[in-house]
Coordinates of C-alpha atoms in Angstrom, one line a residue:
Chain Y
M17 CA -96.6 -30.6 45.1
S18 CA -97.5 -30.0 41.4
A19 CA -97.4 -33.0 39.0
F20 CA -94.2 -33.4 36.9
I21 CA -95.7 -36.4 35.2
E22 CA -99.4 -36.7 34.8
L23 CA -101.6 -39.4 33.3
R24 CA -105.2 -38.5 32.6
Q25 CA -107.8 -41.1 31.9
V26 CA -105.2 -43.2 30.1
R27 CA -106.6 -46.3 28.4
K28 CA -104.6 -49.0 26.7
Q29 CA -105.7 -52.3 25.4
Y30 CA -104.1 -55.1 23.4
S31 CA -105.7 -57.6 21.1
R32 CA -104.2 -61.1 21.2
A33 CA -105.7 -64.1 19.5
G34 CA -109.0 -62.4 18.9
E35 CA -109.2 -61.5 22.6
T36 CA -109.1 -57.9 23.9
L37 CA -107.0 -57.3 27.0
V38 CA -107.5 -54.0 28.8
V39 CA -104.2 -53.2 30.5
L40 CA -104.9 -49.6 31.6
D41 CA -108.5 -48.7 32.2
G42 CA -108.9 -44.9 32.5
L43 CA -105.9 -44.5 34.7
D44 CA -105.2 -41.1 36.5
L45 CA -101.8 -40.7 38.0
A46 CA -99.8 -37.6 39.1
I47 CA -96.1 -37.9 40.0
P48 CA -94.3 -34.9 41.4
Q49 CA -90.7 -33.9 40.3
A50 CA -87.9 -35.9 42.1
D51 CA -90.4 -38.6 43.2
F52 CA -89.2 -42.1 43.4
L53 CA -92.2 -44.3 42.6
A54 CA -92.4 -48.0 42.7
L55 CA -95.1 -49.8 40.7
M56 CA -96.2 -53.2 41.9
G57 CA -98.8 -55.6 40.8
P58 CA -99.4 -59.0 39.2
S59 CA -98.5 -59.7 35.6
G60 CA -100.8 -57.9 33.2
S61 CA -101.7 -55.3 35.7
G62 CA -100.3 -52.5 33.5
K63 CA -97.1 -51.6 35.3
T64 CA -94.8 -51.9 32.3
T65 CA -97.4 -50.2 30.1
I66 CA -97.3 -47.1 32.4
L67 CA -93.5 -47.1 32.0
N68 CA -93.9 -47.4 28.2
V69 CA -96.3 -44.5 27.8
V70 CA -94.4 -42.2 30.2
G71 CA -91.2 -43.1 28.4
A72 CA -92.9 -42.4 25.0
L73 CA -92.1 -45.9 23.8
D74 CA -95.8 -46.5 23.3
Q75 CA -98.9 -44.3 22.9
P76 CA -102.1 -44.8 24.9
D77 CA -105.3 -45.5 23.0
A78 CA -107.1 -42.7 24.9
G79 CA -106.2 -40.1 27.5
S80 CA -103.2 -37.9 27.8
V81 CA -99.7 -38.3 29.2
H82 CA -97.9 -35.0 30.3
V83 CA -94.3 -35.0 31.2
D84 CA -92.8 -31.7 32.3
G85 CA -95.6 -29.8 30.6
T86 CA -95.4 -31.7 27.3
D87 CA -98.4 -33.8 26.2
L88 CA -96.8 -36.8 24.7
T89 CA -100.0 -37.9 23.0
Q90 CA -99.9 -34.7 21.0
L91 CA -96.3 -35.0 19.8
P92 CA -95.8 -36.2 16.2
S93 CA -94.4 -39.7 16.2
K94 CA -91.3 -38.5 14.4
R95 CA -90.5 -36.2 17.4
L96 CA -90.8 -38.9 20.0
P97 CA -87.2 -40.3 19.6
T98 CA -85.7 -36.9 20.1
W99 CA -88.0 -36.3 23.1
R100 CA -86.9 -39.6 24.6
A101 CA -83.2 -38.8 24.0
E102 CA -83.6 -35.5 25.8
N103 CA -85.8 -36.4 28.7
V104 CA -85.7 -40.1 29.7
G105 CA -83.1 -42.6 30.7
F106 CA -84.1 -46.3 30.6
I107 CA -82.9 -49.1 32.9
F108 CA -84.1 -52.6 32.0
Q109 CA -84.2 -55.9 33.9
S110 CA -81.9 -57.7 31.5
F111 CA -79.6 -54.6 31.3
N112 CA -79.9 -54.4 27.5
L113 CA -76.3 -53.3 26.9
M114 CA -74.9 -53.4 23.4
P115 CA -72.8 -56.6 23.4
V116 CA -70.4 -55.4 20.8
L117 CA -69.6 -52.2 22.7
T118 CA -67.4 -51.6 25.8
A119 CA -68.9 -50.2 28.9
Y120 CA -67.6 -46.8 28.0
E121 CA -68.9 -47.0 24.4
N122 CA -72.3 -48.1 25.7
V123 CA -72.5 -45.0 27.9
L124 CA -71.2 -42.9 25.0
L125 CA -74.0 -44.1 22.7
P126 CA -76.9 -41.9 23.9
L127 CA -74.5 -39.0 24.1
S128 CA -74.0 -39.1 20.3
L129 CA -77.6 -37.8 20.1
T130 CA -76.7 -34.6 22.0
P131 CA -75.2 -31.4 20.6
L132 CA -72.1 -31.9 22.9
S133 CA -68.6 -31.9 21.3
G134 CA -66.7 -35.1 21.2
K135 CA -64.5 -34.0 24.1
E136 CA -67.6 -33.1 26.2
R137 CA -69.2 -36.4 25.4
R138 CA -66.2 -38.4 26.5
K139 CA -66.0 -36.3 29.7
Q140 CA -69.7 -36.9 30.4
A141 CA -69.4 -40.7 29.8
E142 CA -66.4 -40.9 32.1
F143 CA -68.3 -38.9 34.8
A144 CA -71.4 -41.2 34.5
L145 CA -69.2 -44.3 34.9
E146 CA -67.5 -42.7 37.9
V147 CA -70.9 -42.0 39.5
V148 CA -71.7 -45.8 39.3
G149 CA -68.2 -46.7 40.4
L150 CA -67.1 -48.4 37.2
Q151 CA -64.3 -46.1 36.0
D152 CA -61.9 -49.0 36.1
R153 CA -64.1 -51.2 33.9
M154 CA -64.6 -48.8 31.1
D155 CA -62.9 -51.0 28.4
H156 CA -64.8 -54.1 29.4
R157 CA -67.4 -55.6 27.2
P158 CA -70.8 -56.6 28.8
N159 CA -69.8 -60.3 28.7
Q160 CA -66.7 -59.4 30.8
L161 CA -68.8 -57.9 33.6
S162 CA -70.9 -59.3 36.4
G163 CA -74.7 -58.8 36.4
G164 CA -74.4 -56.0 39.0
Q165 CA -71.7 -54.3 37.0
E166 CA -73.7 -54.6 33.8
Q167 CA -76.7 -53.0 35.5
R168 CA -74.5 -50.2 36.8
V169 CA -73.3 -49.6 33.3
A170 CA -76.9 -49.4 32.2
I171 CA -77.6 -46.9 35.0
A172 CA -74.6 -44.8 33.8
R173 CA -76.0 -44.9 30.3
A174 CA -79.4 -43.8 31.6
I175 CA -78.0 -40.8 33.4
A176 CA -75.3 -39.9 30.8
T177 CA -77.5 -37.3 29.0
D178 CA -78.7 -36.0 32.4
P179 CA -82.4 -36.7 31.7
A180 CA -85.1 -35.5 34.2
V181 CA -86.9 -38.9 34.2
I182 CA -85.4 -42.4 34.8
I183 CA -87.6 -45.3 33.9
A184 CA -86.5 -48.6 35.5
D185 CA -88.3 -51.9 34.6
E186 CA -87.4 -54.4 37.3
P187 CA -83.8 -53.2 37.5
T188 CA -83.0 -55.7 40.3
G189 CA -85.0 -58.6 38.9
D190 CA -82.0 -60.5 37.6
L191 CA -79.7 -59.7 40.5
D192 CA -78.9 -61.3 43.9
R193 CA -79.9 -59.6 47.1
E194 CA -76.6 -58.0 47.8
T195 CA -76.2 -56.7 44.2
A196 CA -79.8 -55.5 44.2
T197 CA -79.1 -53.5 47.3
Q198 CA -76.1 -51.9 45.7
V199 CA -78.1 -51.0 42.6
M200 CA -80.9 -49.6 44.8
D201 CA -78.3 -47.5 46.7
L202 CA -77.3 -46.0 43.5
L203 CA -80.9 -45.2 42.4
V204 CA -81.7 -43.7 45.7
R205 CA -78.6 -41.5 45.3
L206 CA -79.7 -40.4 41.8
N207 CA -83.1 -39.5 43.3
E208 CA -81.8 -37.7 46.4
E209 CA -78.6 -36.1 45.2
M210 CA -79.4 -35.5 41.5
G211 CA -83.1 -34.9 41.8
K212 CA -84.1 -37.5 39.2
T213 CA -87.7 -38.5 39.0
I214 CA -87.7 -42.3 39.0
L215 CA -90.5 -44.7 38.0
M216 CA -89.6 -48.2 38.8
V217 CA -91.5 -51.5 38.3
T218 CA -90.6 -54.2 40.8
H219 CA -92.0 -57.4 42.3
D220 CA -89.7 -57.2 45.3
P221 CA -91.3 -55.5 48.4
V222 CA -87.9 -55.0 49.9
V223 CA -86.8 -53.0 46.9
A224 CA -90.2 -51.1 46.7
E225 CA -89.8 -50.2 50.4
R226 CA -86.8 -48.1 49.5
C227 CA -88.8 -45.9 47.2
R228 CA -90.7 -42.8 48.3
R229 CA -94.0 -44.2 47.2
T230 CA -95.4 -47.5 46.0
L231 CA -98.5 -47.8 43.8
H232 CA -100.3 -51.2 43.5
L233 CA -102.1 -51.9 40.3
D234 CA -104.5 -54.6 39.3
K235 CA -106.2 -55.0 36.0
G236 CA -105.2 -51.6 34.9
V237 CA -106.4 -49.6 37.8
L238 CA -104.7 -48.3 41.0
V239 CA -105.8 -50.3 44.0
E240 CA -103.5 -49.0 46.7
A241 CA -100.8 -46.4 47.4
T242 CA -98.2 -46.8 50.2
E243 CA -95.4 -44.6 51.4
G244 CA -91.9 -46.0 51.4
S245 CA -88.7 -45.1 53.2
G246 CA -87.2 -43.3 50.3
A247 CA -83.8 -44.2 51.5
Chain R
M24 CA -80.1 -37.7 11.8
S25 CA -77.5 -39.3 14.0
V26 CA -76.4 -42.7 12.7
P27 CA -74.7 -45.0 15.4
F28 CA -71.5 -45.4 13.3
L29 CA -69.6 -46.9 16.2
Q30 CA -72.3 -49.6 16.5
V31 CA -72.0 -50.2 12.7
R32 CA -68.2 -50.6 12.9
R33 CA -68.4 -52.9 15.9
Q34 CA -71.2 -55.0 14.3
L35 CA -69.0 -55.5 11.2
R36 CA -66.1 -56.5 13.4
A37 CA -68.2 -58.8 15.6
H38 CA -69.5 -60.8 12.7
W39 CA -66.2 -60.7 10.7
F40 CA -66.4 -64.2 9.3
R41 CA -69.9 -63.8 7.9
N42 CA -68.9 -60.4 6.5
L43 CA -65.7 -61.8 5.1
L44 CA -67.7 -64.4 3.2
T45 CA -70.1 -61.8 1.9
V46 CA -67.2 -59.6 0.7
G47 CA -65.6 -62.6 -0.9
A48 CA -68.8 -63.6 -2.7
V49 CA -69.3 -60.1 -4.0
S50 CA -65.7 -59.8 -5.2
L51 CA -65.9 -63.1 -6.9
A52 CA -69.1 -61.9 -8.6
V53 CA -67.4 -58.7 -9.8
L54 CA -64.4 -60.8 -11.0
L55 CA -66.7 -63.1 -12.9
F56 CA -68.8 -60.3 -14.3
A57 CA -65.8 -58.4 -15.6
F58 CA -64.3 -61.5 -17.1
L59 CA -67.4 -62.7 -18.9
V60 CA -68.5 -59.2 -20.1
S61 CA -65.0 -58.6 -21.4
L62 CA -65.1 -61.9 -23.2
I63 CA -68.5 -61.2 -24.8
R64 CA -67.3 -57.6 -25.7
T65 CA -64.2 -59.1 -27.3
L66 CA -66.3 -61.4 -29.4
D67 CA -68.8 -58.6 -30.3
A68 CA -65.9 -56.1 -31.2
Q69 CA -64.6 -58.6 -33.7
V70 CA -67.9 -58.5 -35.5
E71 CA -68.6 -54.7 -35.0
D72 CA -65.3 -53.6 -36.3
S73 CA -65.5 -55.8 -39.4
S74 CA -65.7 -53.9 -42.7
G75 CA -69.0 -53.7 -44.4
E76 CA -67.2 -53.5 -47.7
R77 CA -65.3 -56.8 -47.4
V78 CA -66.9 -60.1 -48.0
V79 CA -65.6 -63.6 -47.4
V80 CA -66.1 -66.5 -49.8
Q81 CA -66.0 -70.1 -48.5
S82 CA -67.2 -73.4 -49.7
A83 CA -71.0 -73.9 -49.4
V84 CA -70.2 -77.3 -47.9
S85 CA -68.0 -76.2 -45.0
L86 CA -65.3 -73.8 -44.0
F87 CA -63.0 -76.8 -44.0
V88 CA -63.5 -77.6 -47.7
D89 CA -61.0 -75.7 -49.9
L90 CA -62.0 -73.7 -52.9
P91 CA -60.2 -74.1 -56.2
L92 CA -57.5 -71.5 -57.0
D93 CA -58.9 -70.7 -60.4
Y94 CA -61.9 -69.1 -58.6
Q95 CA -59.8 -66.1 -58.0
T96 CA -59.9 -64.8 -61.5
K97 CA -63.6 -65.7 -61.8
I98 CA -64.4 -63.8 -58.7
E99 CA -62.4 -60.8 -59.9
S100 CA -64.8 -60.6 -62.9
V101 CA -67.9 -60.1 -60.7
P102 CA -69.0 -56.5 -60.9
G103 CA -68.3 -54.5 -57.7
V104 CA -65.2 -56.6 -56.8
M105 CA -62.2 -54.3 -56.2
E106 CA -59.6 -56.6 -54.8
L107 CA -59.3 -60.1 -53.3
T108 CA -56.8 -62.3 -51.7
K109 CA -56.6 -66.0 -50.9
W110 CA -56.8 -66.6 -47.2
Q111 CA -55.6 -70.1 -46.2
W112 CA -55.4 -71.4 -42.6
F113 CA -51.9 -73.0 -42.0
G114 CA -52.2 -74.2 -38.4
A115 CA -48.5 -74.7 -37.6
Y116 CA -46.7 -74.4 -34.3
H117 CA -43.2 -73.2 -33.3
K118 CA -40.9 -75.9 -31.8
D119 CA -43.5 -77.4 -29.5
P120 CA -47.4 -77.7 -29.9
N121 CA -47.7 -76.5 -26.4
S122 CA -45.5 -73.5 -26.9
G123 CA -48.4 -71.2 -27.5
F124 CA -51.0 -71.0 -30.2
F125 CA -50.9 -68.2 -32.9
P126 CA -52.7 -68.2 -36.2
Q127 CA -51.0 -68.2 -39.6
F128 CA -52.5 -67.5 -42.9
A129 CA -51.2 -67.9 -46.5
V130 CA -52.3 -64.8 -48.4
D131 CA -51.5 -62.7 -51.4
P132 CA -49.4 -60.2 -49.4
D133 CA -49.6 -57.1 -51.6
R134 CA -53.4 -57.5 -51.9
M135 CA -53.9 -58.2 -48.3
L136 CA -51.8 -55.2 -47.3
R137 CA -53.9 -52.9 -49.5
M138 CA -57.2 -54.4 -48.3
Y139 CA -56.3 -54.0 -44.7
E140 CA -54.6 -50.7 -44.8
A141 CA -57.1 -49.2 -42.4
D142 CA -57.0 -52.2 -40.1
I143 CA -53.3 -52.9 -39.4
E144 CA -50.3 -50.7 -38.8
I145 CA -46.8 -51.8 -39.9
E146 CA -44.7 -51.4 -36.8
E147 CA -41.4 -52.4 -38.2
G148 CA -40.3 -52.9 -41.8
P149 CA -37.4 -54.9 -43.3
P150 CA -33.9 -54.1 -42.0
G151 CA -32.8 -50.7 -43.3
A152 CA -36.3 -49.8 -44.5
S153 CA -37.5 -46.2 -43.9
G154 CA -40.3 -44.0 -45.1
D155 CA -43.4 -46.0 -46.3
L156 CA -43.0 -49.2 -44.2
R157 CA -46.1 -50.8 -45.7
A158 CA -44.6 -50.5 -49.2
A159 CA -41.3 -51.7 -47.9
V160 CA -42.9 -54.8 -46.4
A161 CA -44.9 -55.4 -49.6
R162 CA -41.7 -55.2 -51.6
A163 CA -39.8 -57.5 -49.3
M164 CA -42.6 -60.0 -49.4
A165 CA -42.7 -59.8 -53.2
E166 CA -38.9 -60.4 -53.4
E167 CA -38.6 -63.1 -50.8
K168 CA -40.8 -66.2 -51.2
R169 CA -40.4 -67.2 -47.5
A170 CA -41.2 -63.7 -46.2
A171 CA -43.6 -63.3 -43.3
L172 CA -45.3 -60.4 -41.6
V173 CA -45.9 -61.2 -37.9
G174 CA -48.1 -59.6 -35.3
V175 CA -46.3 -57.8 -32.5
K176 CA -47.7 -60.0 -29.8
T177 CA -46.3 -63.1 -31.4
M178 CA -43.0 -61.4 -32.0
E179 CA -42.9 -60.5 -28.3
K180 CA -44.0 -64.0 -27.1
F181 CA -41.3 -65.8 -29.0
G182 CA -38.7 -63.1 -28.8
W183 CA -38.5 -62.9 -32.5
K184 CA -37.0 -59.9 -34.4
V185 CA -37.4 -58.6 -37.9
G186 CA -34.7 -60.4 -39.9
D187 CA -35.0 -63.6 -38.0
T188 CA -35.6 -66.9 -39.8
V189 CA -38.1 -69.0 -37.8
Q190 CA -39.2 -72.6 -38.2
L191 CA -42.8 -73.8 -38.0
I192 CA -44.0 -77.3 -38.0
C193 CA -47.3 -77.9 -39.8
T194 CA -49.4 -81.1 -39.7
I195 CA -52.1 -79.9 -42.1
F196 CA -49.4 -79.1 -44.7
P197 CA -46.4 -81.2 -43.7
H198 CA -43.2 -79.9 -45.3
P199 CA -42.1 -82.3 -48.1
S200 CA -38.7 -82.6 -46.5
G201 CA -40.4 -84.0 -43.4
G202 CA -38.9 -81.1 -41.4
A203 CA -40.0 -77.6 -40.6
W204 CA -41.1 -74.7 -42.8
D205 CA -38.7 -71.7 -42.8
F206 CA -40.0 -68.2 -42.7
N207 CA -38.0 -65.0 -42.9
I208 CA -39.6 -62.2 -40.9
V209 CA -39.6 -59.0 -42.9
G210 CA -41.9 -56.9 -40.7
S211 CA -44.2 -56.7 -37.8
Y212 CA -47.7 -55.1 -37.4
S213 CA -50.1 -54.1 -34.8
K214 CA -53.9 -53.9 -35.0
K215 CA -55.8 -50.7 -35.6
K216 CA -59.2 -52.3 -35.2
D217 CA -60.6 -55.3 -33.2
N218 CA -61.6 -57.3 -36.3
V219 CA -57.9 -58.3 -36.6
D220 CA -55.5 -59.3 -33.8
D221 CA -51.8 -58.7 -33.0
Q222 CA -50.8 -62.3 -33.3
T223 CA -51.3 -63.5 -36.8
M224 CA -48.5 -64.4 -39.2
F225 CA -49.1 -63.7 -42.9
F226 CA -47.0 -65.3 -45.5
R227 CA -47.0 -65.8 -49.3
F228 CA -49.6 -68.3 -50.6
D229 CA -47.3 -69.3 -53.4
Y230 CA -44.7 -70.4 -50.9
L231 CA -47.2 -72.9 -49.5
E232 CA -48.6 -73.9 -52.9
D233 CA -45.2 -74.4 -54.6
T234 CA -43.6 -76.2 -51.7
F235 CA -46.5 -78.4 -50.8
S236 CA -47.4 -79.2 -54.4
G237 CA -43.8 -80.2 -55.0
G238 CA -44.1 -83.0 -52.4
D239 CA -46.2 -86.1 -52.2
A240 CA -49.5 -84.3 -51.7
A241 CA -52.4 -86.3 -53.2
E242 CA -54.3 -83.2 -54.2
A243 CA -53.5 -79.6 -55.2
V244 CA -53.6 -76.9 -52.6
G245 CA -56.8 -74.8 -52.6
T246 CA -57.7 -72.0 -50.3
G247 CA -60.2 -72.1 -47.5
T248 CA -61.5 -68.6 -48.2
Y249 CA -61.2 -65.6 -50.4
F250 CA -61.4 -62.2 -48.7
V251 CA -62.9 -59.8 -51.2
Q252 CA -62.9 -56.0 -51.1
T253 CA -66.0 -54.6 -52.7
A254 CA -66.9 -51.2 -54.2
P255 CA -68.7 -48.9 -51.7
G256 CA -72.3 -50.2 -51.2
A257 CA -71.8 -53.1 -53.5
S258 CA -71.3 -55.9 -51.0
A259 CA -74.9 -57.3 -51.3
A260 CA -74.6 -57.4 -55.1
V261 CA -71.2 -59.0 -54.9
I262 CA -72.4 -61.7 -52.5
D263 CA -75.2 -62.6 -54.9
G264 CA -73.0 -62.3 -57.9
I265 CA -70.3 -64.7 -56.5
D266 CA -72.7 -67.3 -55.2
A267 CA -74.6 -67.2 -58.5
L268 CA -71.4 -67.6 -60.5
F269 CA -70.7 -70.9 -58.8
A270 CA -74.2 -72.1 -58.3
N271 CA -73.6 -74.9 -60.7
G272 CA -70.2 -75.9 -59.3
P273 CA -67.8 -77.3 -59.6
Q274 CA -67.6 -76.1 -56.0
R275 CA -70.6 -74.1 -54.7
T276 CA -69.7 -71.1 -52.6
R277 CA -71.2 -69.3 -49.7
T278 CA -70.4 -65.7 -49.4
F279 CA -70.9 -63.5 -46.3
T280 CA -70.0 -60.0 -45.2
E281 CA -66.9 -60.0 -43.1
A282 CA -69.1 -59.2 -40.0
A283 CA -71.4 -62.1 -40.7
F284 CA -68.4 -64.4 -41.2
Q285 CA -67.0 -63.3 -37.9
Q286 CA -70.4 -63.8 -36.3
G287 CA -70.6 -67.3 -37.8
F288 CA -67.2 -68.1 -36.4
V289 CA -68.3 -67.0 -33.0
S290 CA -71.5 -69.1 -33.4
M291 CA -69.3 -72.1 -34.1
L292 CA -68.4 -71.9 -30.5
G293 CA -72.0 -72.8 -29.6
N294 CA -73.4 -69.3 -29.1
L295 CA -70.7 -68.6 -26.6
P296 CA -72.0 -65.1 -25.7
L297 CA -75.4 -66.4 -24.6
F298 CA -73.8 -69.3 -22.8
L299 CA -71.4 -67.0 -20.9
G300 CA -74.1 -64.4 -20.2
T301 CA -76.4 -67.1 -18.8
I302 CA -73.7 -68.5 -16.5
G303 CA -72.6 -65.0 -15.4
G304 CA -76.2 -63.9 -14.8
A305 CA -76.9 -67.1 -12.7
V306 CA -73.8 -66.6 -10.6
L307 CA -74.6 -62.9 -10.1
F308 CA -78.1 -63.8 -8.9
A309 CA -76.7 -66.5 -6.6
V310 CA -74.3 -64.1 -5.0
F311 CA -77.1 -61.5 -4.8
F312 CA -79.3 -63.9 -2.9
S313 CA -76.5 -64.8 -0.6
V314 CA -75.9 -61.1 0.2
V315 CA -79.7 -60.6 0.7
N316 CA -79.6 -63.6 3.1
A317 CA -76.6 -62.3 5.0
M318 CA -78.4 -58.9 5.5
L319 CA -81.6 -60.5 6.5
I320 CA -79.7 -62.5 9.1
A321 CA -78.0 -59.3 10.2
G322 CA -81.3 -57.6 10.5
R323 CA -82.9 -60.5 12.5
Q324 CA -80.0 -60.6 14.9
R325 CA -80.4 -56.9 15.6
I326 CA -84.0 -56.7 16.7
R327 CA -83.4 -56.4 20.4
E328 CA -80.5 -53.9 19.8
T329 CA -82.9 -51.9 17.6
G330 CA -85.3 -51.8 20.5
I331 CA -82.5 -50.5 22.7
L332 CA -81.4 -47.9 20.1
K333 CA -85.0 -46.7 19.7
A334 CA -85.4 -46.4 23.5
L335 CA -82.2 -44.4 23.7
G336 CA -83.7 -42.0 21.2
F337 CA -82.3 -43.0 17.8
S338 CA -84.8 -42.4 15.0
D339 CA -86.2 -45.1 12.8
G340 CA -84.4 -43.5 9.9
S341 CA -81.0 -43.5 11.5
I342 CA -81.4 -47.1 12.6
G343 CA -82.5 -48.2 9.1
L344 CA -79.7 -46.2 7.5
S345 CA -77.1 -47.9 9.7
L346 CA -78.1 -51.3 8.4
L347 CA -78.2 -50.0 4.8
L348 CA -74.8 -48.5 5.3
E349 CA -73.5 -51.7 6.6
S350 CA -74.8 -53.5 3.5
L351 CA -73.4 -50.9 1.1
L352 CA -70.1 -51.0 2.9
L353 CA -69.8 -54.8 2.6
T354 CA -70.7 -54.9 -1.1
S355 CA -68.6 -51.8 -1.9
V356 CA -65.5 -53.3 -0.3
G357 CA -66.3 -56.6 -2.1
G358 CA -66.7 -54.7 -5.4
L359 CA -63.4 -52.8 -4.9
L360 CA -61.7 -56.0 -4.0
G361 CA -63.1 -57.6 -7.2
V362 CA -61.9 -54.7 -9.3
A363 CA -58.5 -54.9 -7.7
V364 CA -58.2 -58.6 -8.4
V365 CA -59.3 -58.1 -12.0
L366 CA -56.7 -55.3 -12.4
G367 CA -54.0 -57.5 -10.8
A368 CA -54.9 -60.5 -12.9
S369 CA -55.8 -58.8 -16.2
Q370 CA -52.3 -59.4 -17.7
A371 CA -52.4 -63.0 -16.7
L372 CA -55.9 -63.3 -18.1
K373 CA -54.9 -61.7 -21.4
Q374 CA -52.0 -64.0 -21.7
G375 CA -54.0 -67.0 -20.8
L376 CA -56.7 -66.2 -23.4
A377 CA -54.3 -64.8 -26.1
G378 CA -54.6 -68.0 -28.2
F379 CA -58.3 -67.9 -28.6
F380 CA -59.3 -64.3 -27.8
P381 CA -56.3 -62.2 -28.7
N382 CA -58.2 -59.0 -28.4
F383 CA -59.4 -59.8 -24.9
E384 CA -59.3 -56.6 -22.7
V385 CA -61.0 -55.6 -19.5
G386 CA -62.0 -52.0 -20.0
P387 CA -62.4 -49.4 -17.3
G388 CA -66.1 -49.2 -18.3
T389 CA -66.6 -52.9 -17.5
L390 CA -64.8 -52.5 -14.1
L391 CA -67.0 -49.5 -13.3
Q392 CA -70.1 -51.5 -14.2
G393 CA -68.9 -54.4 -12.0
F394 CA -68.4 -52.0 -9.1
A395 CA -71.8 -50.4 -9.7
I396 CA -73.5 -53.9 -9.7
A397 CA -71.8 -54.6 -6.3
V398 CA -73.1 -51.3 -4.9
L399 CA -76.6 -52.0 -6.3
M400 CA -76.5 -55.4 -4.7
G401 CA -75.8 -53.8 -1.3
L402 CA -78.5 -51.3 -1.8
V403 CA -81.2 -53.8 -2.8
A404 CA -80.1 -56.4 -0.2
G405 CA -80.2 -53.8 2.6
I406 CA -83.6 -52.4 1.8
A407 CA -85.8 -55.3 3.2
P408 CA -84.1 -55.6 6.6
M409 CA -83.8 -51.8 6.8
L410 CA -87.5 -51.4 6.4
H411 CA -88.2 -54.2 8.9
L412 CA -86.0 -52.6 11.6
M413 CA -87.5 -49.2 10.9
R414 CA -91.0 -50.4 11.3
L415 CA -90.4 -52.3 14.5
R416 CA -92.2 -50.9 17.6
P417 CA -89.6 -50.3 20.3
T418 CA -91.6 -52.2 22.9
A419 CA -92.0 -55.2 20.6
A420 CA -88.3 -55.1 19.7
L421 CA -87.3 -55.0 23.4
R422 CA -89.3 -58.1 24.1
N423 CA -87.4 -60.0 21.4
E424 CA -85.3 -62.8 22.9
G425 CA -83.1 -63.3 19.8

């Protein structure tokens, strides 16, 4: 399998209170298309930093990050937002929905960056909400939804523009077991049926077990890779 | 650049109370600005429109000390003097002291009408008059001792008509009968320039002199001022000549150009323009700081949302622009509201200030300036939070708990 996402000798460090913290230390990582990868490890091991550099939210200090043939480290910073809009969907632990917008409007938001017509955008937003089973909650605000419903809206928003990559940072972290299972069912479906490449950070081994692969990190280096059920 | 307009609209609606207060503060600032600037311009216009070829003679002691009447012929002898009229403040009221202030002056009507030919327009002459209304009014005033020429605004305010006889009660010059002074209105006028107003009543000085001197007055009537028309370019020489003429008394004079006299009159109000300008400026700054504060709060409350928008692919520019648009929208609405209130209240303001500032007018230029200031406020207030949001790194913004 050729690598759809490839990190080569990626190094990232932060300075905090005069102390330098190395979070990624020459990391090499290859992820094939339509993979569903779980990243696990203790706090500070570099899991979220991997998501950030793959999602072009942050740039590594050294090394290169290739996604679908594009070297993100070579893209001018002004082009990164457009690249994100076209290629990546984000799912966050705390959902990160716009509180002033309805579920439908939240899903519509990234679509406003696409060249689609207004009618096409509305159709696409409705379809995304249908995929996550929330077509009957379209006009609800985030504070009128349960945690699980909020995360499903966030998933709908992430897939609305049909990106190739979905980046999920502890998507089940704030959910109870039953709701977490429903969210994982949805992500597995996106991976299997829609062919989305998913990178997910989790602390939950039960959740990680449902991914195709799990990578364990510690102090910025890969320490172990395990196969999951992928279902 | 794709600006999240929907987000901007919803943010405005979500924080409606704060936004309402901001809009209200800006509209009040525009209202105050328009009012104060118009007031200052009214005062300035009185000075600017004054004739450079007219001078005013008053007592060197004070404006409230009368000059002897025999000064008139002496002043006429000063080289460069073309014409002059007595100009005596009467200070009466119609029916009730609270019925509305309007100035009255006892003058030499024929001379005054000639001197102010370029400044006032006769609107209506004596009943039956046609052709040269100015000459008709001058004739009527010469024939009728109690004749009066009244500004159109005062005519309108009291519902007077040419031909009416009106009664005024005067405390400075109480009528010897103990009753009111009668005046027959022989004409009305409107102003052509802002150094005069539409409210004044002019009447014959000799009516005042003869009537008042015939009573129990302890002293003869004098005149507060003489208004003198000079030959072109001769005003400086005339001023020196008049003051030199009376340097040794019996009553020393102080002579000014009409502009300087008007300026002095304005200064008697305690440098009102500076005072008004200072208050207006202070209020504008206070409102500006409140708008800046509101926008800084709006920016601070939006850090996490900015992180989300950046993650979704919105550019730094579009996110910054959305906050700037919000700021501009708030202050523009406030500015328009302020302009609308000024327009709606301008008649009431004019009427309320008519007694002291008869030429008060809020011009379209002032309203445009007020609106421009409101827009500028929004622009400046939005820049700091806009730059802050633009410079935020998406990862740092997403970590924000606010």
